[in-house]
Short mmCIF file of C-alpha atoms and ligand atoms in Angstrom, two decimals:
data_model
loop_
_atom_site.label_atom_id
_atom_site.label_comp_id
_atom_site.label_asym_id
_atom_site.label_seq_id
_atom_site.Cartn_x
_atom_site.Cartn_y
_atom_site.Cartn_z
CA MET A 1 27.74 26.89 -40.75
CA GLN A 2 31.39 27.42 -41.79
CA PRO A 3 32.91 24.14 -43.06
CA LEU A 4 36.08 22.81 -41.49
CA VAL A 5 39.13 24.16 -43.31
CA ASP A 6 42.65 23.82 -41.97
CA PRO A 7 45.45 26.42 -42.09
CA PHE A 8 46.66 25.00 -45.41
CA ALA A 9 43.24 25.54 -47.04
CA ARG A 10 42.41 21.83 -46.98
CA ALA A 11 38.71 21.12 -46.36
CA ILE A 12 38.24 18.38 -43.77
CA SER A 13 35.49 16.14 -45.06
CA TYR A 14 36.62 12.69 -43.93
CA LEU A 15 36.65 11.36 -40.36
CA ARG A 16 38.10 8.01 -39.39
CA VAL A 17 36.86 6.78 -36.06
CA SER A 18 38.47 4.07 -34.00
CA VAL A 19 35.64 2.58 -31.94
CA THR A 20 37.82 0.23 -29.91
CA ASP A 21 41.51 -0.47 -29.36
CA ARG A 22 40.75 -4.17 -28.85
CA CYS A 23 41.14 -6.85 -31.46
CA ASP A 24 40.77 -10.58 -31.91
CA PHE A 25 44.04 -10.70 -33.89
CA ARG A 26 47.57 -9.72 -32.91
CA CYS A 27 49.17 -8.82 -36.23
CA THR A 28 52.90 -8.62 -35.67
CA TYR A 29 53.31 -5.20 -37.31
CA CYS A 30 50.39 -3.73 -35.38
CA MET A 31 50.34 -5.11 -31.83
CA SER A 32 52.54 -6.98 -29.44
CA GLU A 33 51.18 -10.35 -28.40
CA HIS A 34 50.47 -9.23 -24.87
CA MET A 35 48.92 -5.86 -25.48
CA THR A 36 47.67 -3.84 -22.56
CA PHE A 37 44.39 -2.36 -23.61
CA LEU A 38 42.82 0.82 -22.34
CA PRO A 39 40.59 0.65 -19.29
CA LYS A 40 37.02 0.29 -20.52
CA ALA A 41 35.96 3.37 -18.56
CA ASP A 42 38.25 5.48 -20.75
CA LEU A 43 36.42 4.49 -23.91
CA LEU A 44 33.72 6.72 -25.27
CA SER A 45 30.29 5.17 -25.02
CA LEU A 46 28.44 4.53 -28.26
CA GLU A 47 26.18 7.48 -27.41
CA GLU A 48 29.22 9.72 -26.95
CA LEU A 49 30.69 8.51 -30.24
CA ASP A 50 27.36 9.29 -31.89
CA ARG A 51 27.32 12.80 -30.49
CA LEU A 52 30.91 13.49 -31.56
CA CYS A 53 30.50 12.05 -35.06
CA THR A 54 27.24 13.94 -35.46
CA ALA A 55 29.04 17.17 -34.56
CA PHE A 56 31.61 16.43 -37.28
CA VAL A 57 28.85 15.70 -39.79
CA ARG A 58 27.23 19.03 -38.89
CA LEU A 59 30.58 20.68 -39.56
CA GLY A 60 30.80 19.20 -43.04
CA VAL A 61 32.26 15.70 -42.70
CA GLN A 62 30.79 13.63 -45.53
CA LYS A 63 32.66 10.38 -45.19
CA LEU A 64 32.95 8.32 -42.04
CA ARG A 65 35.18 5.28 -41.78
CA ILE A 66 34.78 3.07 -38.72
CA THR A 67 37.95 1.31 -37.68
CA GLY A 68 39.87 0.16 -34.62
CA GLY A 69 41.30 -2.13 -33.29
CA GLU A 70 38.77 -4.45 -34.79
CA PRO A 71 35.57 -2.41 -35.05
CA LEU A 72 33.31 -5.44 -35.29
CA VAL A 73 34.36 -6.74 -31.85
CA ARG A 74 32.99 -3.61 -30.16
CA LYS A 75 29.86 -4.59 -28.27
CA GLY A 76 26.74 -3.05 -29.77
CA ILE A 77 28.54 -1.91 -32.89
CA LEU A 78 25.47 -2.35 -35.08
CA THR A 79 23.59 0.13 -32.88
CA PHE A 80 26.29 2.64 -33.69
CA PHE A 81 26.12 1.92 -37.43
CA GLU A 82 22.36 2.26 -37.24
CA ALA A 83 22.74 5.64 -35.53
CA MET A 84 25.18 6.84 -38.21
CA SER A 85 22.97 5.59 -41.01
CA ARG A 86 20.46 8.35 -40.20
CA HIS A 87 23.01 10.81 -41.60
CA LEU A 88 23.08 8.81 -44.82
CA ALA A 89 19.31 9.06 -44.94
CA THR A 90 19.42 12.87 -44.71
CA GLY A 91 22.17 13.06 -47.33
CA ALA A 92 24.54 14.87 -44.93
CA LEU A 93 26.81 11.83 -44.97
CA LYS A 94 27.77 10.53 -48.39
CA GLU A 95 29.55 7.40 -47.25
CA LEU A 96 29.61 5.18 -44.19
CA THR A 97 32.26 2.51 -44.35
CA LEU A 98 34.61 0.40 -42.30
CA THR A 99 38.02 -1.23 -42.20
CA THR A 100 38.00 -4.72 -40.74
CA ASN A 101 40.12 -7.81 -40.42
CA GLY A 102 37.10 -9.75 -41.71
CA SER A 103 36.87 -12.21 -38.84
CA GLN A 104 33.30 -11.19 -37.90
CA LEU A 105 31.96 -10.45 -41.36
CA ALA A 106 30.06 -13.70 -41.76
CA LYS A 107 27.79 -12.39 -39.00
CA PHE A 108 27.81 -8.66 -39.76
CA ALA A 109 28.04 -8.28 -43.55
CA GLN A 110 24.30 -8.42 -44.25
CA PRO A 111 23.21 -6.14 -41.37
CA LEU A 112 25.89 -3.63 -42.39
CA ALA A 113 24.66 -3.68 -46.00
CA ASP A 114 21.10 -3.22 -44.74
CA LEU A 115 22.22 -0.11 -42.85
CA GLY A 116 23.64 1.54 -45.95
CA VAL A 117 27.27 0.42 -45.94
CA ARG A 118 28.28 -0.10 -49.57
CA ARG A 119 32.03 -0.64 -49.56
CA ILE A 120 34.38 -2.11 -47.00
CA ASN A 121 38.11 -2.56 -46.64
CA VAL A 122 39.30 -5.96 -45.48
CA SER A 123 42.91 -6.39 -44.40
CA LEU A 124 44.50 -9.54 -45.78
CA ASP A 125 48.23 -9.92 -46.30
CA THR A 126 48.48 -13.52 -47.45
CA LEU A 127 46.36 -16.34 -48.87
CA ASP A 128 48.51 -19.00 -47.26
CA PRO A 129 46.80 -20.34 -44.07
CA ALA A 130 50.08 -20.98 -42.24
CA LYS A 131 51.51 -17.56 -43.08
CA PHE A 132 48.19 -15.97 -42.15
CA ALA A 133 48.33 -17.58 -38.71
CA GLU A 134 51.94 -16.46 -38.36
CA ILE A 135 51.37 -12.79 -39.24
CA THR A 136 48.07 -12.35 -37.36
CA ARG A 137 49.14 -14.69 -34.51
CA TRP A 138 45.50 -15.35 -33.53
CA GLY A 139 43.71 -15.18 -36.88
CA ARG A 140 42.54 -18.08 -39.02
CA LEU A 141 42.34 -17.65 -42.77
CA PRO A 142 39.20 -19.71 -43.53
CA GLN A 143 37.16 -17.57 -41.13
CA VAL A 144 38.24 -14.42 -42.95
CA LEU A 145 37.63 -15.91 -46.39
CA ASP A 146 34.13 -16.91 -45.26
CA GLY A 147 33.60 -13.36 -44.06
CA ILE A 148 34.70 -11.93 -47.40
CA GLU A 149 32.32 -14.31 -49.17
CA ALA A 150 29.49 -13.15 -46.93
CA ALA A 151 30.33 -9.53 -47.74
CA LYS A 152 30.21 -10.27 -51.43
CA ALA A 153 26.92 -12.11 -51.06
CA ALA A 154 25.49 -9.11 -49.20
CA GLY A 155 26.41 -6.89 -52.15
CA LEU A 156 29.25 -5.09 -50.39
CA HIS A 157 32.13 -3.98 -52.56
CA VAL A 158 35.32 -5.33 -51.00
CA LYS A 159 38.73 -3.72 -51.16
CA ILE A 160 41.56 -5.87 -49.91
CA ASN A 161 44.34 -4.03 -48.08
CA ALA A 162 47.62 -5.92 -47.96
CA VAL A 163 50.65 -4.67 -46.06
CA ALA A 164 53.72 -5.21 -48.26
CA LEU A 165 56.23 -7.15 -46.18
CA LYS A 166 59.68 -8.01 -47.40
CA GLY A 167 60.40 -11.71 -47.21
CA PHE A 168 56.80 -12.44 -46.24
CA ASN A 169 54.36 -11.80 -49.06
CA GLU A 170 56.74 -10.82 -51.85
CA ASP A 171 56.15 -14.21 -53.45
CA GLU A 172 52.37 -13.74 -53.34
CA LEU A 173 52.24 -10.54 -55.32
CA PHE A 174 50.73 -12.10 -58.42
CA SER A 175 48.60 -14.68 -56.64
CA LEU A 176 47.02 -11.97 -54.46
CA ALA A 177 46.36 -9.80 -57.52
CA ASP A 178 44.89 -12.75 -59.44
CA TRP A 179 42.70 -13.82 -56.54
CA CYS A 180 41.32 -10.29 -56.16
CA ALA A 181 40.68 -9.99 -59.90
CA ALA A 182 38.93 -13.37 -59.99
CA ASN A 183 36.67 -12.41 -57.08
CA GLY A 184 35.98 -8.83 -58.14
CA HIS A 185 37.81 -7.24 -55.21
CA ASP A 186 39.92 -4.10 -55.46
CA LEU A 187 43.41 -4.41 -54.07
CA THR A 188 45.63 -1.90 -52.34
CA PHE A 189 49.12 -2.42 -51.02
CA ILE A 190 50.30 -0.49 -47.97
CA GLU A 191 53.86 0.24 -46.94
CA VAL A 192 54.59 -0.84 -43.41
CA MET A 193 54.78 2.14 -41.08
CA PRO A 194 56.94 2.67 -38.02
CA MET A 195 54.20 2.54 -35.39
CA GLY A 196 54.33 1.12 -31.86
CA GLU A 197 57.12 1.44 -29.33
CA ASP A 198 58.60 -2.05 -29.36
CA MET A 199 58.44 -2.74 -33.02
CA THR A 200 60.44 -0.18 -34.92
CA ALA A 201 63.55 -2.34 -35.42
CA GLY A 202 61.52 -5.05 -37.13
CA ARG A 203 59.72 -2.48 -39.26
CA LEU A 204 62.86 -1.50 -41.13
CA ASP A 205 63.72 -5.15 -41.93
CA GLN A 206 60.19 -5.70 -43.23
CA TYR A 207 60.03 -2.53 -45.26
CA TRP A 208 59.33 -3.36 -48.90
CA PRO A 209 59.13 -0.08 -50.79
CA LEU A 210 56.12 -0.06 -53.08
CA LYS A 211 58.19 1.30 -55.94
CA ASP A 212 59.99 -2.07 -55.87
CA LEU A 213 56.69 -3.95 -55.64
CA ARG A 214 55.34 -1.93 -58.54
CA ALA A 215 58.45 -2.60 -60.63
CA ARG A 216 57.98 -6.30 -60.03
CA LEU A 217 54.34 -6.12 -61.14
CA ALA A 218 55.44 -4.26 -64.25
CA GLU A 219 57.81 -7.09 -65.20
CA ARG A 220 54.76 -9.17 -66.17
CA LEU A 221 51.89 -6.72 -66.53
CA THR A 222 51.20 -3.39 -68.21
CA LEU A 223 50.43 -0.70 -65.63
CA THR A 224 48.73 2.59 -66.46
CA ASP A 225 48.71 5.35 -63.86
CA LEU A 226 45.24 6.63 -63.03
CA ALA A 227 44.58 10.26 -62.17
CA GLU A 228 41.98 9.18 -59.60
CA ARG A 229 42.62 10.49 -56.08
CA THR A 230 40.61 10.09 -52.92
CA GLY A 231 42.23 12.86 -50.91
CA GLY A 232 44.24 10.14 -49.20
CA PRO A 233 47.61 8.54 -49.66
CA ALA A 234 46.55 6.02 -52.31
CA ARG A 235 47.66 6.18 -55.92
CA TYR A 236 46.05 3.82 -58.44
CA VAL A 237 47.11 1.96 -61.54
CA ARG A 238 45.09 -0.08 -64.00
CA ILE A 239 46.37 -3.46 -65.11
CA GLU A 240 45.76 -3.35 -68.86
CA GLU A 241 45.64 -7.15 -69.25
CA THR A 242 42.73 -7.57 -66.78
CA GLY A 243 41.29 -4.09 -66.24
CA GLN A 244 41.97 -4.55 -62.52
CA LYS A 245 42.70 -1.48 -60.40
CA ILE A 246 45.50 -1.68 -57.87
CA GLY A 247 46.24 0.97 -55.26
CA PHE A 248 49.47 1.86 -53.54
CA ILE A 249 49.57 3.58 -50.18
CA THR A 250 53.05 4.95 -49.80
CA PRO A 251 53.25 7.14 -46.76
CA LEU A 252 57.00 6.70 -46.65
CA THR A 253 58.12 7.12 -50.22
CA HIS A 254 55.60 9.62 -51.44
CA ASN A 255 54.48 12.75 -49.81
CA PHE A 256 50.71 12.73 -50.07
CA CYS A 257 50.00 15.29 -47.40
CA GLU A 258 49.20 18.24 -49.62
CA SER A 259 45.75 16.89 -50.43
CA CYS A 260 44.94 15.43 -47.00
CA ASN A 261 41.23 15.81 -46.17
CA ARG A 262 41.05 13.61 -43.08
CA VAL A 263 41.39 13.51 -39.33
CA ARG A 264 41.28 10.58 -36.92
CA LEU A 265 39.33 10.15 -33.73
CA THR A 266 40.43 7.56 -31.18
CA CYS A 267 38.07 5.50 -29.07
CA THR A 268 38.94 7.73 -26.10
CA GLY A 269 37.99 10.93 -27.90
CA GLN A 270 41.41 12.18 -28.93
CA LEU A 271 41.53 13.79 -32.32
CA TYR A 272 44.71 13.24 -34.30
CA MET A 273 45.00 15.81 -37.02
CA CYS A 274 47.82 13.82 -38.67
CA LEU A 275 48.54 10.08 -38.46
CA GLY A 276 52.26 10.80 -38.48
CA GLN A 277 52.44 13.44 -35.75
CA GLU A 278 52.02 13.26 -32.00
CA ASP A 279 49.86 16.36 -31.67
CA MET A 280 46.27 15.66 -30.75
CA ALA A 281 43.29 17.41 -29.25
CA ASP A 282 41.26 15.92 -26.43
CA LEU A 283 37.59 16.10 -27.37
CA ARG A 284 36.38 13.88 -24.56
CA ALA A 285 36.73 16.63 -21.94
CA PRO A 286 34.62 19.20 -23.84
CA LEU A 287 32.23 16.41 -24.80
CA ARG A 288 31.68 15.32 -21.22
CA ALA A 289 31.69 18.87 -19.87
CA SER A 290 28.95 20.02 -22.21
CA PRO A 291 25.50 18.61 -21.72
CA ASP A 292 23.83 16.80 -24.58
CA ASP A 293 20.88 19.11 -24.43
CA ALA A 294 19.27 18.82 -27.82
CA SER A 295 17.75 16.22 -30.03
CA PRO A 296 20.49 14.14 -31.60
CA ASP A 297 20.77 16.16 -34.79
CA ASP A 298 20.21 19.74 -33.72
CA ALA A 299 23.10 21.47 -32.09
CA GLY A 300 22.03 22.75 -28.71
CA PRO A 301 23.89 25.31 -26.61
CA GLY A 302 25.88 22.43 -25.09
CA ASP A 303 27.34 21.59 -28.47
CA ALA A 304 28.87 25.03 -29.02
CA SER A 305 31.92 24.32 -26.87
CA LEU A 306 32.36 20.93 -28.53
CA GLU A 307 32.27 22.46 -32.00
CA GLN A 308 34.65 25.15 -30.84
CA ALA A 309 37.08 22.46 -29.64
CA ILE A 310 36.84 20.69 -33.02
CA ARG A 311 37.51 23.92 -34.90
CA ALA A 312 40.46 24.77 -32.63
CA ALA A 313 41.92 21.31 -33.35
CA ILE A 314 41.53 21.64 -37.12
CA ALA A 315 43.26 25.02 -36.89
CA ARG A 316 46.32 23.08 -35.64
CA LYS A 317 46.38 20.45 -38.41
CA PRO A 318 50.02 20.24 -39.44
CA ASN A 319 51.26 20.44 -43.00
CA GLY A 320 52.41 16.83 -43.04
CA HIS A 321 54.21 13.92 -41.40
CA ASP A 322 57.90 13.22 -40.90
CA PHE A 323 58.14 9.47 -41.48
CA ASP A 324 61.40 8.69 -43.21
CA TYR A 325 63.30 5.45 -43.74
CA SER A 326 65.60 6.90 -46.35
CA ARG A 327 68.62 7.27 -44.10
CA GLN A 328 68.43 3.57 -43.20
CA LYS A 329 67.09 4.32 -39.80
CA VAL A 330 63.58 4.94 -38.66
CA ALA A 331 62.97 8.64 -38.40
CA GLY A 332 59.77 10.37 -37.42
CA GLN A 333 58.56 7.23 -35.74
CA ILE A 334 55.37 7.27 -33.76
CA THR A 335 55.19 5.44 -30.48
CA ARG A 336 51.46 4.83 -30.39
CA HIS A 337 49.98 1.77 -32.07
CA MET A 338 47.98 1.85 -35.26
CA SER A 339 45.16 0.13 -33.39
CA HIS A 340 44.93 3.18 -31.13
CA THR A 341 44.73 5.85 -33.82
CA GLY A 342 42.84 3.65 -36.25
CA GLY A 343 44.45 2.58 -39.49
N1 SAM B 401 41.45 -4.37 -37.46
C1 SAM B 401 41.10 -3.73 -38.67
C2 SAM B 401 41.95 -4.25 -39.81
O1 SAM B 401 42.94 -4.92 -39.57
O2 SAM B 401 41.59 -3.94 -40.95
C3 SAM B 401 41.15 -2.23 -38.63
C4 SAM B 401 42.29 -1.58 -37.89
S1 SAM B 401 43.90 -1.88 -38.56
C5 SAM B 401 44.89 -0.96 -37.44
C6 SAM B 401 43.83 -0.93 -40.04
C7 SAM B 401 44.92 -1.16 -41.05
O3 SAM B 401 46.16 -0.77 -40.51
C8 SAM B 401 45.09 -2.60 -41.47
O4 SAM B 401 44.97 -2.68 -42.88
C9 SAM B 401 46.49 -2.95 -41.05
O5 SAM B 401 47.08 -3.83 -41.95
C10 SAM B 401 47.14 -1.60 -41.03
N2 SAM B 401 48.34 -1.54 -40.19
C11 SAM B 401 48.48 -1.86 -38.90
N3 SAM B 401 49.74 -1.64 -38.47
C12 SAM B 401 50.42 -1.16 -39.54
C13 SAM B 401 51.76 -0.73 -39.75
N4 SAM B 401 52.66 -0.76 -38.77
N5 SAM B 401 52.09 -0.27 -40.98
C14 SAM B 401 51.18 -0.23 -41.98
N6 SAM B 401 49.91 -0.61 -41.85
C15 SAM B 401 49.52 -1.07 -40.64
FE1 SF4 B 402 43.93 -6.20 -35.19
FE2 SF4 B 402 43.80 -4.86 -37.48
FE3 SF4 B 402 45.88 -4.52 -35.82
FE4 SF4 B 402 45.64 -6.79 -37.09
S1 SF4 B 402 45.96 -4.78 -38.04
S2 SF4 B 402 46.09 -6.55 -34.90
S3 SF4 B 402 43.50 -7.05 -37.19
S4 SF4 B 402 43.80 -3.96 -35.41
#
């Protein structure tokens, strides 16, 4: 079986899958308060998601990240994790992980750990309950902190993802870092991206370049750049005083595309070869047109057209994205929401 390699010789080994566009929060930078969600009939069933992800694993994907929307609000989600965990058991999949807002972790952390999940990303932008309610609109901080505790108790390694927001969490830079260090969590800051049709004006006001955030950290702490790369947009530093590792995801100020190893599947079966481009390939049509005629892990004749569609999509993976705030206007903006493509 030929592995998936794109036109720029990048091997595609990492699939991010959005299992739902729905969420129990309404973070201001991600969704409008009155989001219209996709009709349920458009969503792939868990069985269809299994078949698609399994096709990707057959084609060489070794890391699967489940995201959304909020993945843990998808009904039956543990069944899906259980299905994917069989690929961990065979060794075909090296890592099964998820990105979550943490609201449901108190319930799901232990079952996820039991199914082979080892590390999770939890999004948390502030440790102030009032600010948390403001930025997530519907979220409540204590529930998320309880969830993070449950994850820790279940032995899951937690990475906190915080979106850097000017005038919002600037003053929490050190308290967030200290809290993560004290609790043994990794921490990564993310630059806010121009996603979603009605939100781009606000994005520019909120944009806090991570080079500024980093400079502020360096005023008090000694930062050492780490060579470590994950094939994604994160760069890491070590804080010499504490040994803590902090990541920076800078899609807007740093071009990370040359080492991109990932593609994104939406909950409706669209494959986005680049987060920052509109081009996508519909995999739902070939999926539904081809019968699932084999046992779950052996490709049957029906899977040939599906695999062909995946390969044709990878052959169109673009060189990179065009996000750019540098001219003091939002360029290269993307009208779909992050919750659709999966962050
Ligand atoms: N609901 C889950 C969560 O919040 O972790 C998973 C999906 S969410 C879309 C994934 C990540 O995207 C979160 O860390 C969130 O902060 C980030 N995100 C959403 N909108 C963003 C934006 N406009 N710019 C940068 N990051 C964004
Ligand atoms: Fe929901 Fe995550 Fe988007 Fe917040 S960032 S609204 S938690 S999908």
